[in-house]
Amino acid sequence: MAGRIPQAFIDDLLERTDLVELVQRYLPLKKSGSEFAACCPFHSENTPSFYVSPQKQFYHCFGCGAHGTAVSFLMEHENLSFPEAIGQLAEWAGLEVPREPGSVETEPTAHLIEALEAASRFYIDQLKHSPAAVEYLKGRGIGGNTARDFAIGWASAGADTLVRALGGHFDTETLLAAGLAARRDDGSLRDRFRARILFPIRDRRGRVTGFGGRLIEPGEPKYLNSPESAVFHKSQTIYGLFEARRAETRLGELVVTEGYMDVVGLAQAGFRRAVACMGTALTRSHLDLLFRQVPRLVLCFDGDEAGRRAAWRAMEQALPLVQGMREIRVLFLPEGDDPDSLVRREGLEGWQRRLSASAVLSETFIRLLAERYPLDTAEGRSQCAHAAVALVNTVNDPLFRGQLCDLVAERTHTPRPRIEAMLGQPEADSQPAVAPPRGADASSGGTGGDTPRAPNQLWSALLTRVLQLPQANWRDPGIMRLVAAGGRAPEILGSILDRIEASPGISTARLLEQFRDASFFPRLMRLASLPLGDEAPELSRRIALDSADRLFREHCRERMRSLSSQGDRPLGPEEIEELRRLQALLAQGEGREQHGE
């Protein structure tokens, strides 16, 4: 196989690539201050919210949240793999992509994808020879074209039908790792899916990464998904997203349903904008992924008590992600109905009417609170206000946060200033929050409009500025002592500073691309997309340094707590010396803070 693409070549290629010129190949850009703006190519909109920064060589859409580098743009817009995107940029630059000898370039999971693709083709062929499965689909209103579009297949009842069919092409470990087979007690292999309608789950490039299976005869479990694997992660997987993007290239909205039959049934009725989670509760990762595709989501829930509990959990996950032009609506279905049964009974027009009548998230927020805490008594209104404030505290967007405050004040008969005073105050049984950096306010916090109050927010404030202002001198003693403190986050910060030092003048995009293979790459991309507004460079530096100082002092406190909780064991001389040193460092920091340094 071909070798890896050298990082030095990728760095040089990005240095030669102008993101503004690249994006202009696909859509017209207009100058907007120091950046360029256009209507986003990843979702439908009439007002430009897609911005390209020549300085950072980075793009960000304030509508759907899409963001990235030149490589990311090609991967998302053209559905290319990373090597394919690099190859396209190299072709435009008149360069040939080199390969490192003796190294493996292709994805280490390529053999799993090949096995899953082969299994999908086998299951599709098996469906043709199963009258019972075909009749079941017809009975659910699913026609041949829809079954073809979603690559629906059939796993026979045979114990090892697939294993025997693929055994000559894939080894045992591959079939096990792909989740297609399992071991019996005697060590032999059996098919994981048997006597089930199979729905392949495809990634954004259309590659099969797993399956969802449904029994058509009585039995348990009725639904069975592929197990977690190197290519299939239920908490990060959305069923039907590839098909929705293929059907409508400029999606403006996605409807999130409970299962794959809902997605397929709606598609059969002509509605191609439905997706589903794979048998798991809706998570922040799911929502974040969906908001990178569209600015508006409609979440569907059953109208019973279980549906309301699911809606509450989803609301808790969604509130921190609502910002800018993002919108979430909630549709409660009639009890006993799901989208599939509803659209078959009421037709596409009836379904569209229900979607149009869905409630915005803020209305659902108040509705669910009022169901838990009665608003006709002083005690109920007080409990409702406390519960509401705890949720509002998770909201990052300052405008949305303010609107929710108004709603809570109105519905609970509580003065707005009192609601605002409650915000940011820890509950009695919670840990005290870390104070925000001196001089930081909602517009300069760089964390979505909220000033840092906890270690994670302090890390966001620090890393956001280092990533977006790599030309600044970050080799400050206050930052370097944090790096030396040890731990995962300090190690990542140290790696970023090393890359900056090795490439003076490096852009944000070039810096990010050096971490594309790292597990924390998506987190760095999100931080690089956070708006700093008109924050002056000196203020950015002061906020970053202050965040580093507070993080280091929290590290010292944590270490002191650890040393002081040794039980009956007396501290050794080295531990006593370390405790004294930590106490001195904290005293120095507190002395500087008292003098306003």
XYZ file of C-alpha atoms in Angstrom:
597
model
C 0.000 0.000 0.000
C 1.074 3.600 -0.510
C 2.873 5.329 2.350
C 1.683 8.167 4.535
C 1.683 11.742 3.270
C 4.547 13.594 5.025
C 3.387 16.281 7.439
C 5.997 18.666 6.016
C 4.318 18.410 2.602
C 0.887 19.084 4.113
C 2.284 22.163 5.890
C 3.853 23.443 2.666
C 0.668 22.768 0.686
C -1.444 24.727 3.172
C 1.085 27.549 3.047
C 0.574 27.707 -0.730
C -3.230 27.441 -0.506
C -5.370 30.548 -0.075
C -8.663 29.543 1.527
C -10.412 32.609 0.104
C -9.443 31.627 -3.451
C -10.432 28.014 -2.770
C -13.909 28.889 -1.473
C -14.435 31.300 -4.377
C -14.186 28.325 -6.709
C -17.536 27.224 -5.275
C -19.414 30.360 -4.158
C -19.118 34.141 -4.441
C -17.515 35.879 -1.470
C -17.965 39.519 -0.483
C -15.590 41.536 1.690
C -16.929 42.050 5.197
C -14.484 43.909 7.407
C -11.295 41.860 7.667
C -13.111 38.717 6.488
C -15.176 37.488 3.529
C -18.838 36.462 3.729
C -21.244 34.336 1.701
C -24.377 32.257 2.060
C -23.313 28.973 3.589
C -22.825 26.090 1.119
C -23.721 23.553 3.796
C -27.278 24.681 4.575
C -30.004 26.810 3.026
C -30.047 30.508 3.991
C -30.841 33.882 2.469
C -28.616 36.053 4.668
C -24.850 35.358 4.617
C -23.586 33.772 7.821
C -20.573 31.932 6.352
C -17.295 33.777 6.990
C -13.761 33.108 5.765
C -10.777 34.563 7.630
C -7.717 35.186 5.416
C -5.515 35.642 8.473
C -6.523 32.382 10.150
C -7.151 30.535 6.852
C -10.248 29.255 8.615
C -13.991 29.344 7.843
C -16.980 29.382 10.176
C -20.744 29.489 9.658
C -22.708 31.207 12.406
C -25.883 29.577 11.117
C -25.128 25.857 11.121
C -21.769 25.859 12.915
C -19.715 24.416 10.035
C -16.045 25.307 10.411
C -12.610 24.208 9.330
C -9.577 24.580 7.097
C -9.076 24.282 3.337
C -8.785 20.511 3.752
C -11.984 20.366 5.813
C -13.852 22.455 3.225
C -13.033 20.045 0.404
C -13.784 16.998 2.550
C -17.220 18.343 3.524
C -18.212 20.059 0.285
C -16.976 17.390 -2.108
C -17.394 14.346 0.177
C -13.674 13.561 -0.134
C -11.446 11.592 2.188
C -8.431 13.338 3.716
C -5.935 11.904 1.172
C -8.327 12.805 -1.662
C -8.623 16.396 -0.417
C -4.842 16.699 -0.141
C -4.543 15.280 -3.667
C -6.989 17.865 -5.033
C -5.152 20.767 -3.371
C -1.842 19.420 -4.667
C -3.213 19.151 -8.204
C -4.334 22.787 -8.122
C -0.920 23.801 -6.775
C 0.874 21.819 -9.491
C 2.488 19.461 -6.982
C 2.755 15.700 -6.737
C 1.813 14.145 -3.412
C 4.844 12.348 -1.938
C 4.588 9.255 0.224
C 6.743 8.099 3.106
C 8.378 4.757 2.240
C 7.615 1.778 4.420
C 4.609 3.323 6.164
C 0.943 2.471 5.876
C -1.137 5.330 4.502
C -4.631 4.005 4.325
C -6.971 4.008 7.274
C -6.309 1.153 9.679
C -10.029 0.404 9.596
C -10.240 0.002 5.804
C -10.533 -3.792 6.081
C -13.515 -3.419 8.426
C -15.290 -1.114 5.971
C -14.625 -3.598 3.156
C -16.154 -6.431 5.192
C -19.210 -4.352 6.137
C -19.731 -3.268 2.519
C -19.517 -6.898 1.404
C -22.009 -7.902 4.078
C -24.410 -5.187 2.960
C -24.321 -6.445 -0.637
C -24.909 -9.985 0.605
C -27.897 -8.940 2.752
C -29.437 -6.995 -0.168
C -29.182 -10.099 -2.344
C -30.715 -12.245 0.410
C -33.756 -9.951 0.582
C -34.634 -10.866 -3.007
C -34.907 -14.512 -1.959
C -37.035 -13.973 1.155
C -40.754 -13.593 0.339
C -41.581 -13.172 4.042
C -39.213 -10.212 4.402
C -40.467 -8.608 1.199
C -44.074 -9.001 2.323
C -43.227 -7.486 5.707
C -41.783 -4.383 4.036
C -44.767 -4.104 1.717
C -47.031 -4.392 4.721
C -45.231 -1.424 6.257
C -45.738 0.514 3.024
C -42.074 0.319 1.945
C -41.664 0.024 -1.830
C -38.763 -1.263 -3.888
C -37.275 2.155 -4.683
C -37.114 3.150 -1.021
C -35.635 -0.210 -0.070
C -32.990 0.336 -2.766
C -32.213 3.904 -1.656
C -31.637 2.772 1.924
C -29.923 -0.499 0.884
C -32.311 -2.518 3.064
C -31.377 -6.200 3.307
C -32.252 -9.459 4.992
C -30.284 -11.737 7.312
C -31.550 -15.292 7.073
C -32.251 -17.470 10.111
C -29.193 -19.615 9.397
C -26.661 -19.707 12.199
C -23.621 -18.946 10.037
C -24.920 -18.003 6.589
C -22.927 -14.763 6.372
C -19.810 -16.250 7.970
C -19.711 -18.940 5.307
C -20.380 -16.459 2.512
C -17.600 -14.049 3.555
C -15.205 -16.533 5.154
C -13.189 -16.968 1.983
C -12.539 -13.234 1.667
C -12.133 -12.008 5.257
C -10.377 -13.582 8.208
C -12.030 -14.404 11.510
C -10.653 -11.377 13.373
C -11.987 -8.983 10.726
C -15.514 -10.440 10.910
C -15.430 -10.198 14.708
C -13.989 -6.678 14.779
C -16.575 -5.471 12.237
C -19.394 -6.748 14.461
C -20.641 -9.163 11.811
C -19.943 -12.331 13.775
C -19.618 -13.539 17.363
C -17.907 -16.535 18.950
C -19.773 -19.524 20.321
C -18.609 -21.190 23.520
C -16.755 -23.797 21.456
C -14.807 -21.060 19.623
C -16.640 -21.320 16.290
C -18.267 -18.312 14.649
C -21.955 -17.499 14.295
C -23.697 -14.654 12.497
C -24.576 -11.702 14.728
C -27.726 -10.888 12.728
C -30.235 -13.646 12.042
C -33.857 -13.553 10.798
C -33.899 -9.762 10.667
C -34.573 -6.943 8.255
C -31.263 -5.075 8.087
C -30.736 -1.346 7.747
C -27.132 -0.401 6.930
C -25.764 2.663 8.706
C -23.597 4.808 6.454
C -21.105 7.545 7.214
C -21.022 10.902 5.424
C -19.163 9.307 2.484
C -21.794 6.586 2.117
C -19.624 3.793 3.517
C -21.337 1.150 5.650
C -20.079 1.282 9.244
C -22.696 -0.872 10.947
C -26.222 -2.281 10.847
C -29.531 -2.047 12.621
C -31.655 -5.191 12.535
C -35.372 -5.718 13.223
C -37.152 -9.000 13.835
C -40.265 -9.603 11.742
C -41.521 -12.433 13.961
C -42.186 -12.296 17.720
C -38.981 -12.443 19.747
C -36.443 -10.490 21.732
C -34.655 -8.249 21.275
C -36.872 -6.749 18.595
C -34.094 -4.327 17.564
C -30.399 -5.186 17.445
C -27.569 -2.853 16.432
C -23.963 -3.513 15.553
C -21.696 -3.489 18.611
C -19.268 -0.651 19.264
C -16.246 -0.982 17.004
C -13.416 1.023 15.515
C -15.838 2.338 12.855
C -19.189 2.275 14.647
C -19.969 4.456 17.674
C -23.651 4.655 18.591
C -23.237 7.861 20.581
C -21.870 9.600 17.484
C -23.923 7.928 14.761
C -26.951 9.377 12.973
C -29.021 7.026 10.813
C -30.246 8.483 7.520
C -27.928 11.514 7.451
C -26.110 10.350 4.332
C -29.409 9.659 2.579
C -30.830 13.060 3.588
C -27.774 14.896 2.296
C -27.870 12.921 -0.932
C -31.554 13.755 -1.457
C -31.203 17.478 -0.715
C -27.804 19.096 -1.171
C -28.815 22.325 0.631
C -30.535 21.090 3.742
C -32.115 23.712 5.949
C -33.784 21.441 8.493
C -33.576 17.904 9.845
C -36.244 16.045 11.787
C -34.869 13.723 14.471
C -36.999 10.609 15.027
C -36.657 7.560 17.242
C -35.796 4.736 14.838
C -34.834 3.687 11.348
C -38.371 2.616 10.367
C -39.500 6.204 11.017
C -36.792 7.509 8.682
C -37.590 4.980 5.967
C -41.363 5.378 6.330
C -41.153 9.164 6.000
C -38.891 8.797 2.969
C -41.454 6.484 1.375
C -44.047 9.253 1.842
C -41.743 11.765 0.151
C -40.195 13.376 3.234
C -36.411 12.959 2.938
C -35.195 15.113 5.827
C -35.607 12.651 8.705
C -32.783 11.052 10.701
C -32.593 8.925 13.854
C -30.230 8.046 16.690
C -29.186 4.421 16.913
C -31.101 3.165 19.926
C -29.535 5.685 22.305
C -30.753 8.869 23.948
C -30.060 12.070 22.039
C -26.649 13.349 23.176
C -24.776 16.613 22.842
C -22.482 14.868 20.341
C -25.495 13.972 18.196
C -26.789 17.550 18.303
C -23.380 19.016 17.581
C -23.036 16.741 14.548
C -26.498 17.676 13.283
C -25.942 21.402 13.759
C -22.884 21.111 11.528
C -25.316 20.085 8.783
C -28.318 22.387 9.324
C -29.307 25.392 11.469
C -32.739 24.032 12.443
C -33.751 20.755 14.088
C -37.172 19.343 14.938
C -37.053 16.732 17.707
C -39.909 14.206 17.761
C -41.065 12.544 20.990
C -43.910 10.269 22.001
C -46.718 12.052 23.799
C -46.586 9.719 26.839
C -44.628 10.056 30.075
C -41.591 8.286 28.610
C -41.601 10.748 25.736
C -41.616 13.694 28.130
C -38.698 12.242 30.077
C -36.803 11.847 26.823
C -37.687 15.430 25.871
C -36.376 16.702 29.221
C -33.058 14.885 28.730
C -32.776 16.212 25.177
C -33.520 19.748 26.393
C -30.681 19.511 28.916
C -28.328 18.505 26.102
C -29.627 21.105 23.648
C -29.663 24.320 25.704
C -25.857 24.831 25.719
C -25.723 24.397 21.932
C -28.361 26.952 20.914
C -26.568 30.013 19.610
C -26.676 32.448 16.715
C -29.125 31.294 14.042
C -29.526 27.786 15.425
C -33.076 26.731 16.212
C -34.607 23.691 17.877
C -38.306 22.857 17.745
C -40.077 20.024 19.564
C -42.963 17.908 18.275
C -44.913 15.700 20.685
C -46.756 12.969 18.768
C -50.192 11.606 19.655
C -49.890 8.815 22.202
C -49.459 5.467 20.496
C -48.210 7.030 17.250
C -44.767 7.332 15.706
C -43.805 9.311 12.569
C -44.092 6.198 10.401
C -47.667 5.383 11.477
C -48.654 9.049 11.509
C -47.574 9.777 7.936
C -49.280 6.612 6.692
C -52.539 7.655 8.335
C -52.497 11.416 7.710
C -50.366 11.580 4.573
C -47.465 13.918 3.789
C -49.605 17.059 4.099
C -50.801 16.051 7.546
C -47.217 15.380 8.607
C -46.090 18.750 7.299
C -48.902 20.471 9.232
C -47.780 18.836 12.447
C -44.193 19.917 11.835
C -45.353 23.488 11.230
C -47.179 23.397 14.578
C -44.119 22.166 16.512
C -43.079 24.296 19.490
C -39.839 26.236 19.775
C -37.416 25.043 22.450
C -38.137 27.978 24.781
C -41.863 27.104 24.863
C -41.043 23.461 25.529
C -38.642 24.585 28.256
C -41.442 26.375 30.112
C -44.018 23.646 29.369
C -41.892 20.833 30.806
C -40.985 22.892 33.861
C -44.633 23.753 34.505
C -45.537 20.056 34.328
C -42.999 19.295 37.073
C -43.549 22.337 39.260
C -47.110 23.720 39.561
C -47.257 27.461 38.922
C -50.447 28.081 40.883
C -48.696 28.117 44.277
C -45.848 30.215 45.660
C -43.919 27.053 46.522
C -44.309 25.641 43.026
C -43.241 28.899 41.389
C -40.181 29.072 43.642
C -39.193 25.481 42.827
C -39.775 26.146 39.133
C -37.573 29.254 39.209
C -34.719 27.378 40.903
C -34.935 24.488 38.432
C -35.134 26.910 35.505
C -32.107 28.908 36.642
C -30.038 25.716 36.861
C -30.880 25.049 33.205
C -30.428 28.657 32.062
C -26.972 28.592 33.637
C -25.939 26.057 30.985
C -26.887 28.363 28.094
C -23.898 29.939 26.342
C -25.592 32.331 23.933
C -26.130 35.630 25.820
C -29.206 36.674 23.810
C -30.972 33.338 24.200
C -29.995 33.325 27.865
C -31.640 36.728 28.325
C -34.819 35.636 26.553
C -35.121 32.600 28.822
C -34.650 34.841 31.850
C -37.585 36.959 30.687
C -39.747 33.845 30.265
C -38.848 32.450 33.675
C -39.461 35.817 35.358
C -42.862 36.141 33.688
C -44.121 32.601 34.342
C -42.909 32.360 37.945
C -43.894 35.938 38.897
C -40.280 36.615 39.876
C -38.622 39.995 39.211
C -36.113 39.771 36.376
C -33.275 41.236 38.532
C -33.832 38.417 41.040
C -33.537 35.788 38.314
C -30.322 37.422 37.085
C -28.961 37.484 40.642
C -29.582 33.738 40.938
C -27.633 33.029 37.752
C -24.068 31.985 38.415
C -24.767 31.243 42.089
C -23.905 27.600 42.888
C -26.562 25.381 44.386
C -26.078 24.499 48.041
C -24.797 21.005 47.279
C -22.519 21.947 44.394
C -18.849 22.914 44.304
C -18.043 26.631 44.191
C -17.349 27.872 40.690
C -13.986 29.261 39.690
C -14.095 33.031 39.357
C -13.812 34.515 35.846
C -10.517 36.007 34.695
C -10.023 39.626 35.633
C -11.041 41.945 32.844
C -13.077 39.302 31.004
C -16.705 39.943 30.211
C -19.375 38.221 28.162
C -18.020 39.631 24.934
C -14.411 38.679 25.573
C -14.768 35.309 27.247
C -14.438 33.524 23.917
C -16.562 30.670 25.126
C -19.838 31.389 23.419
C -20.720 34.480 25.420
C -20.208 33.124 28.930
C -17.267 34.099 31.118
C -15.167 31.170 32.342
C -16.334 29.923 35.731
C -14.897 26.389 35.828
C -11.636 24.680 34.781
C -13.089 23.490 31.460
C -14.159 27.045 30.625
C -10.763 28.392 31.671
C -9.066 25.886 29.379
C -11.404 26.972 26.577
C -10.560 30.637 27.168
C -6.822 29.886 27.086
C -6.689 27.452 24.163
C -9.106 29.491 22.044
C -6.732 32.456 22.090
C -3.564 30.430 21.589
C -5.110 28.704 18.552
C -6.556 31.852 17.016
C -3.531 34.064 17.711
C -0.578 31.719 17.116
C 1.661 34.606 16.041
C 1.592 36.011 19.592
C 4.378 35.166 22.007
C 2.899 32.509 24.271
C 6.166 31.388 25.856
C 5.235 33.216 29.031
C 6.480 31.895 32.415
C 2.884 31.696 33.658
C 1.883 29.464 30.768
C 5.044 27.369 30.831
C 4.621 26.499 34.511
C 1.100 25.283 33.685
C 2.538 23.087 30.918
C 5.085 21.699 33.387
C 2.327 20.869 35.891
C 1.538 17.676 33.994
C -1.756 16.143 32.941
C -3.611 15.637 29.659
C -4.642 19.251 29.004
C -1.193 20.727 29.841
C 0.380 18.129 27.529
C -1.908 19.228 24.669
C -1.090 22.877 25.355
C 2.626 22.040 25.347
C 2.298 20.255 21.994
C 0.530 23.272 20.498
C 3.232 25.633 21.762
C 5.954 23.342 20.374
C 4.353 23.439 16.903
C 4.039 27.230 17.071
C 7.672 27.603 18.081
C 8.810 25.277 15.283
C 6.938 27.322 12.624
C 7.082 31.086 13.321
C 4.187 32.898 11.651
C 2.078 29.725 11.418
C -1.616 30.273 10.647
C -4.474 28.846 12.679
C -5.337 26.436 9.861
C -1.797 25.085 9.493
C -1.551 24.656 13.248
C -4.831 22.730 13.404
C -3.967 20.408 10.530
C -0.933 19.167 12.451
C -3.336 17.588 14.946
C -5.874 16.093 12.517
C -5.068 12.527 13.596
C -5.358 13.335 17.302
C -8.455 12.327 19.281
C -8.830 15.929 20.503
C -8.771 17.438 16.970
C -12.574 18.108 16.873
C -12.289 19.978 20.178
C -9.488 22.172 18.809
C -11.551 22.875 15.687
C -14.494 24.019 17.808
C -12.275 26.304 19.889
C -10.769 27.798 16.738
C -14.277 28.655 15.535
C -15.380 30.505 18.673
C -15.805 34.243 17.953
C -13.562 36.677 19.800
C -15.438 39.653 18.367
C -13.479 42.908 18.455
C -11.336 41.779 21.356
C -8.019 43.656 21.293
C -4.850 41.490 21.136
C -3.643 42.820 24.477
C -6.953 41.907 26.138
C -6.789 38.448 24.550
C -3.330 37.956 25.968
C -4.366 39.163 29.425
C -7.393 36.819 29.507
C -5.259 33.868 28.343
C -2.517 34.514 30.899
C -5.014 35.024 33.696
C -6.764 31.777 32.761
C -3.410 29.972 32.844
C -2.652 31.461 36.256
C -5.999 30.346 37.694
C -5.636 26.873 36.217
C -2.159 26.518 37.730
C -3.365 27.637 41.147
C -6.258 25.165 40.963
C -3.692 22.475 40.122
C -1.703 23.491 43.219
C -4.805 23.338 45.413
C -5.747 19.919 44.074
C -2.235 18.602 44.747
C -2.298 20.077 48.259
C -5.629 18.385 48.949
C -4.135 15.119 47.758
C -1.096 15.494 50.025
C -3.255 16.434 52.998
C -5.531 13.417 52.689
C -2.971 10.712 53.338
C -4.867 9.387 56.377
C -2.687 8.197 59.225
C 0.463 7.993 57.097
C 2.832 10.862 57.946
C 4.199 12.914 55.055
C 7.766 12.282 54.036
C 10.391 15.049 53.810
C 9.931 15.442 50.041
C 6.141 15.652 50.385
C 6.436 18.239 53.167
C 8.769 20.291 50.984
C 6.365 20.026 48.047
C 3.466 21.139 50.263
C 5.435 24.186 51.422
C 6.392 25.041 47.841
C 2.767 24.811 46.700
C 1.631 26.997 49.615
C 4.243 29.594 48.672
C 3.178 29.586 45.029
C -0.446 30.093 46.010
C 0.467 32.897 48.407
C 2.421 34.653 45.648
C -0.530 34.379 43.248
C -3.015 35.651 45.817
C -0.694 38.550 46.658
C -0.520 39.574 42.996
C -4.313 39.363 42.729
C -4.816 41.589 45.785
C -2.547 44.210 44.222
C -4.453 43.973 40.922
C -1.477 42.658 38.950
